[in-house]
Short mmCIF file of C-alpha atoms in Angstrom, two decimals:
data_model
loop_
_atom_site.label_atom_id
_atom_site.label_comp_id
_atom_site.label_asym_id
_atom_site.label_seq_id
_atom_site.Cartn_x
_atom_site.Cartn_y
_atom_site.Cartn_z
CA UNK A 16 22.40 -12.91 4.54
CA UNK A 17 20.95 -12.75 1.04
CA UNK A 18 23.53 -11.38 -1.41
CA UNK A 19 21.22 -8.69 -2.71
CA UNK A 20 20.68 -7.03 0.67
CA UNK A 21 23.02 -4.07 1.19
CA UNK A 22 24.26 -3.11 4.66
CA UNK A 23 26.24 -0.19 6.02
CA UNK A 24 27.41 -0.01 9.65
CA UNK A 25 29.07 2.96 11.34
CA UNK A 26 29.68 4.48 14.76
CA UNK A 27 27.39 7.09 16.31
CA UNK A 28 28.00 9.03 19.51
CA UNK A 29 30.84 7.27 21.33
CA UNK A 30 29.85 3.61 21.03
CA UNK A 31 26.40 3.33 19.39
CA UNK A 32 26.22 1.36 16.17
CA UNK A 33 24.35 2.86 13.24
CA UNK A 34 22.96 0.43 10.67
CA UNK A 35 21.48 1.03 7.23
CA UNK A 36 19.71 -1.86 5.47
CA UNK A 37 18.82 -1.41 1.80
CA UNK A 38 16.75 -3.42 -0.66
CA UNK A 39 18.36 -2.67 -4.04
CA UNK A 40 15.38 -4.07 -5.91
CA UNK A 41 13.22 -1.15 -4.76
CA UNK A 42 15.71 1.32 -3.29
CA UNK A 43 13.96 1.21 0.08
CA UNK A 44 16.36 1.75 2.96
CA UNK A 45 15.94 1.55 6.73
CA UNK A 46 18.03 2.92 9.56
CA UNK A 47 18.00 0.86 12.72
CA UNK A 48 17.49 3.55 15.36
CA UNK A 49 18.87 7.07 14.92
CA UNK A 50 21.35 7.59 17.75
CA UNK A 51 22.80 10.73 16.17
CA UNK A 52 21.72 12.52 13.01
CA UNK A 53 25.12 13.49 11.62
CA UNK A 54 26.58 10.00 11.12
CA UNK A 55 23.31 8.67 9.68
CA UNK A 56 23.08 11.47 7.15
CA UNK A 57 26.78 11.14 6.32
CA UNK A 58 26.37 7.41 5.63
CA UNK A 59 23.40 8.15 3.38
CA UNK A 60 25.41 10.76 1.51
CA UNK A 61 28.39 8.41 1.07
CA UNK A 62 26.24 5.56 -0.24
CA UNK A 63 23.78 7.62 -2.22
CA UNK A 64 20.96 5.68 -0.59
CA UNK A 65 17.53 7.24 0.05
CA UNK A 66 16.23 6.63 3.56
CA UNK A 67 12.62 5.49 3.65
CA UNK A 68 12.29 4.16 7.21
CA UNK A 69 13.68 4.38 10.73
CA UNK A 70 13.08 1.21 12.74
CA UNK A 71 13.30 1.98 16.44
CA UNK A 72 14.29 -0.80 18.83
CA UNK A 73 13.49 1.07 22.07
CA UNK A 74 12.83 4.48 23.50
CA UNK A 75 16.16 5.34 25.17
CA UNK A 76 17.55 8.72 24.19
CA UNK A 77 20.80 7.37 22.79
CA UNK A 78 18.76 5.46 20.20
CA UNK A 79 16.17 8.08 19.23
CA UNK A 80 17.64 11.55 19.67
CA UNK A 81 18.64 11.79 16.00
CA UNK A 82 15.13 11.06 14.73
CA UNK A 83 13.80 14.64 14.32
CA UNK A 84 16.76 15.84 12.22
CA UNK A 85 16.94 12.65 10.15
CA UNK A 86 13.20 12.68 9.49
CA UNK A 87 13.32 16.35 8.52
CA UNK A 88 16.16 15.70 6.07
CA UNK A 89 14.75 12.51 4.53
CA UNK A 90 11.02 12.29 5.22
CA UNK A 91 11.56 8.75 6.50
CA UNK A 92 8.71 6.86 8.14
CA UNK A 93 9.36 6.26 11.86
CA UNK A 94 8.38 2.80 13.11
CA UNK A 95 8.53 2.35 16.89
CA UNK A 96 7.39 -0.03 19.61
CA UNK A 97 3.81 0.60 20.65
CA UNK A 98 4.83 0.11 24.29
CA UNK A 99 7.22 3.08 24.06
CA UNK A 100 4.20 5.41 24.14
CA UNK A 101 5.11 8.99 23.29
CA UNK A 102 8.78 8.65 24.32
CA UNK A 103 9.87 8.21 20.69
CA UNK A 104 9.55 11.42 18.65
CA UNK A 105 7.56 11.79 15.43
CA UNK A 106 6.31 8.20 15.22
CA UNK A 107 4.28 7.24 12.14
CA UNK A 108 3.66 3.53 12.80
CA UNK A 109 3.68 1.51 16.02
CA UNK A 110 4.43 -2.21 16.16
CA UNK A 111 3.89 -5.09 18.56
CA UNK A 112 4.76 -8.75 18.85
CA UNK A 113 3.93 -10.60 15.64
CA UNK A 114 3.75 -7.56 13.38
CA UNK A 115 5.67 -7.40 10.10
CA UNK A 116 7.48 -4.37 8.71
CA UNK A 117 8.24 -4.13 4.99
CA UNK A 118 11.34 -2.34 3.69
CA UNK A 119 10.74 -2.63 -0.03
CA UNK A 120 10.70 -6.37 -0.64
CA UNK A 121 12.46 -7.11 2.62
CA UNK A 122 10.28 -8.08 5.56
CA UNK A 123 11.11 -7.95 9.25
CA UNK A 124 9.20 -9.82 11.91
CA UNK A 125 8.75 -7.88 15.14
CA UNK A 126 9.62 -9.62 18.39
CA UNK A 127 8.91 -8.02 21.74
CA UNK A 128 12.13 -8.61 23.69
CA UNK A 129 11.79 -6.82 27.05
CA UNK A 130 14.44 -6.90 29.72
CA UNK A 131 16.78 -4.03 28.96
CA UNK A 132 13.61 -1.94 28.99
CA UNK A 133 9.92 -2.78 28.87
CA UNK A 134 9.27 -1.57 25.30
CA UNK A 135 12.25 -3.16 23.53
CA UNK A 136 11.65 -4.91 20.20
CA UNK A 137 13.91 -6.89 17.86
CA UNK A 138 13.61 -6.97 14.05
CA UNK A 139 14.21 -10.38 12.43
CA UNK A 140 14.80 -10.22 8.66
CA UNK A 141 14.44 -13.92 7.85
CA UNK A 142 14.97 -13.71 4.09
CA UNK A 143 18.05 -11.53 4.55
CA UNK A 144 19.44 -13.70 7.34
CA UNK A 145 19.94 -10.88 9.83
CA UNK A 146 18.54 -9.79 13.15
CA UNK A 147 18.64 -6.28 14.63
CA UNK A 148 18.86 -6.94 18.35
CA UNK A 149 19.30 -3.42 19.71
CA UNK A 150 20.35 -3.58 23.35
CA UNK A 151 19.05 -7.10 23.99
CA UNK A 152 21.89 -9.18 22.55
CA UNK A 153 25.41 -7.81 22.08
CA UNK A 154 28.53 -9.34 20.62
CA UNK A 155 29.79 -11.43 23.57
CA UNK A 156 27.20 -9.93 25.91
CA UNK A 157 23.66 -8.83 26.63
CA UNK A 158 21.91 -5.67 27.73
CA UNK A 159 21.81 -4.36 31.26
CA UNK A 160 18.50 -5.12 32.95
CA UNK A 161 16.79 -1.85 33.78
CA UNK A 162 13.01 -2.27 34.10
CA UNK A 163 12.30 -5.89 34.91
CA UNK A 164 13.65 -8.94 36.72
CA UNK A 165 16.66 -10.50 34.95
CA UNK A 166 14.54 -13.54 34.18
CA UNK A 167 12.63 -11.38 31.68
CA UNK A 168 15.78 -10.71 29.69
CA UNK A 169 16.70 -14.39 29.88
CA UNK A 170 13.39 -15.30 28.26
CA UNK A 171 13.89 -12.64 25.59
CA UNK A 172 17.31 -14.05 24.74
CA UNK A 173 15.77 -17.48 24.31
CA UNK A 174 13.93 -16.03 21.29
CA UNK A 175 17.24 -16.18 19.43
CA UNK A 176 17.81 -19.89 20.05
CA UNK A 177 16.23 -21.12 16.84
CA UNK A 178 18.00 -18.70 14.50
CA UNK A 179 20.48 -20.32 12.09
CA UNK A 180 24.16 -20.12 12.97
CA UNK A 181 24.83 -17.97 9.90
CA UNK A 182 22.37 -15.27 11.04
CA UNK A 183 24.11 -11.91 11.30
CA UNK A 184 23.49 -10.12 14.61
CA UNK A 185 23.46 -6.31 14.58
CA UNK A 186 23.55 -4.90 18.10
CA UNK A 187 23.11 -1.36 19.33
CA UNK A 188 26.53 -0.72 20.89
CA UNK A 189 30.18 -1.60 20.49
CA UNK A 190 30.90 -3.05 23.92
CA UNK A 191 32.91 -5.92 22.48
CA UNK A 192 36.18 -5.59 24.40
CA UNK A 193 34.57 -5.03 27.80
CA UNK A 194 32.18 -7.90 27.12
CA UNK A 195 35.09 -10.10 26.06
CA UNK A 196 36.97 -9.43 29.29
CA UNK A 197 33.97 -10.49 31.34
CA UNK A 198 33.34 -13.52 29.13
CA UNK A 199 36.92 -14.69 29.68
CA UNK A 200 36.54 -14.28 33.43
CA UNK A 201 33.40 -16.41 33.34
CA UNK A 202 34.55 -18.97 30.75
CA UNK A 203 38.38 -18.94 30.84
CA UNK A 204 38.94 -22.37 29.31
CA UNK A 205 36.89 -21.73 26.15
CA UNK A 206 39.29 -21.83 23.17
CA UNK A 207 36.76 -20.23 20.82
CA UNK A 208 36.39 -17.34 23.24
CA UNK A 209 40.15 -16.85 23.50
CA UNK A 210 40.35 -16.61 19.70
CA UNK A 211 37.40 -14.22 19.63
CA UNK A 212 39.03 -11.94 22.18
CA UNK A 213 42.22 -11.83 20.11
CA UNK A 214 40.12 -11.01 17.05
CA UNK A 215 38.37 -8.20 18.94
CA UNK A 216 41.70 -6.71 19.99
CA UNK A 217 42.95 -6.78 16.40
CA UNK A 218 39.75 -5.15 15.18
CA UNK A 219 40.05 -2.38 17.75
CA UNK A 220 43.67 -1.70 16.79
CA UNK A 221 42.62 -1.47 13.14
CA UNK A 222 39.67 0.82 13.81
CA UNK A 223 37.06 -1.88 13.19
CA UNK A 224 34.37 -3.41 15.39
CA UNK A 225 32.99 -6.94 15.54
CA UNK A 226 29.45 -5.99 14.62
CA UNK A 227 27.71 -7.78 13.08
CA UNK A 228 28.48 -11.00 14.82
CA UNK A 229 26.81 -14.29 13.94
CA UNK A 230 24.56 -16.51 15.99
CA UNK A 231 27.07 -19.34 15.59
CA UNK A 232 29.86 -17.21 17.07
CA UNK A 233 27.63 -16.05 19.91
CA UNK A 234 26.52 -19.56 20.80
CA UNK A 235 30.17 -20.59 21.03
CA UNK A 236 31.47 -17.61 23.01
CA UNK A 237 28.74 -15.49 24.64
CA UNK A 238 28.37 -16.52 28.29
CA UNK A 239 24.78 -15.26 28.46
CA UNK A 240 23.79 -17.71 25.73
CA UNK A 241 25.84 -20.49 27.35
CA UNK A 242 24.29 -20.52 30.81
CA UNK A 243 23.35 -24.17 30.34
CA UNK A 244 27.03 -25.15 30.23
CA UNK A 245 28.48 -26.63 33.45
CA UNK A 246 31.56 -24.39 33.19
CA UNK A 247 29.39 -21.28 33.44
CA UNK A 248 27.50 -22.67 36.43
CA UNK A 249 30.77 -23.35 38.22
CA UNK A 250 31.97 -19.81 37.45
CA UNK A 251 29.13 -18.40 39.59
CA UNK A 252 29.54 -21.04 42.32
CA UNK A 253 26.47 -23.03 41.36
CA UNK A 254 26.27 -26.80 40.85
CA UNK A 255 27.02 -27.90 37.25
CA UNK A 256 23.47 -29.17 36.80
CA UNK A 257 21.88 -25.84 37.82
CA UNK A 258 18.95 -24.37 35.94
CA UNK A 259 20.32 -22.22 33.08
CA UNK A 260 18.02 -19.36 34.07
CA UNK A 261 19.51 -19.26 37.57
CA UNK A 262 23.01 -19.29 36.10
CA UNK A 263 22.07 -16.44 33.77
CA UNK A 264 20.73 -14.36 36.66
CA UNK A 265 23.98 -14.89 38.57
CA UNK A 266 26.09 -14.04 35.51
CA UNK A 267 24.12 -10.84 34.89
CA UNK A 268 24.56 -9.78 38.52
CA UNK A 269 28.30 -10.48 38.28
CA UNK A 270 28.57 -8.48 35.07
CA UNK A 271 26.90 -5.51 36.81
CA UNK A 272 29.75 -5.52 39.33
CA UNK A 273 32.56 -6.39 36.92
#
């Protein structure tokens, strides 16, 4: 992440993650989703930042219900997926695959990443070295498939494959401990994962959360990004040489029951 980019993360609701991204060169500042107005406005007050934009990842209520109050208080521009239709309130700009959103001098590429829901998008800030993955990619996990076959989410996750290891990953929820327990069940001999689980437990005890993660950490420990590994195939009773997509589908089904 470029040193000049300023970030603030905080909890909203019970487990949503609020994120503010600020370009100090211009003062422009974006909120990633608005799960709840109070925490967003409190974070703005504590930082003294002026909100210019709300970048919506998807239409679900726990990501957009704070928009009306935040927009009324700040006048922020609301940017939302075109495929969300009118499910996102007070939208000013709609975006699709390949579009670019400017936050001051910072630019985010828009990826359509369906799977969790049909309208989901991800914002990739290349120059800042960060990606806002919403409910597509979590620390040690991935989103629940709700409106498509699991293969759709698998293909969306492949979009992250080429990101540098140092890329910071901001996800939409703090599900780290529950994800870690499943990951250990699926990949029990992974030493990096064991260390990550211990780190997550320490963070929880100290009132912290492991968001952002990094792509390097996720590649080493997230079972849904490791479905090409023989150990993960064996964990779902498939041959070691199985197609990674088939392993992913089996892992996602297991996680639904876990």
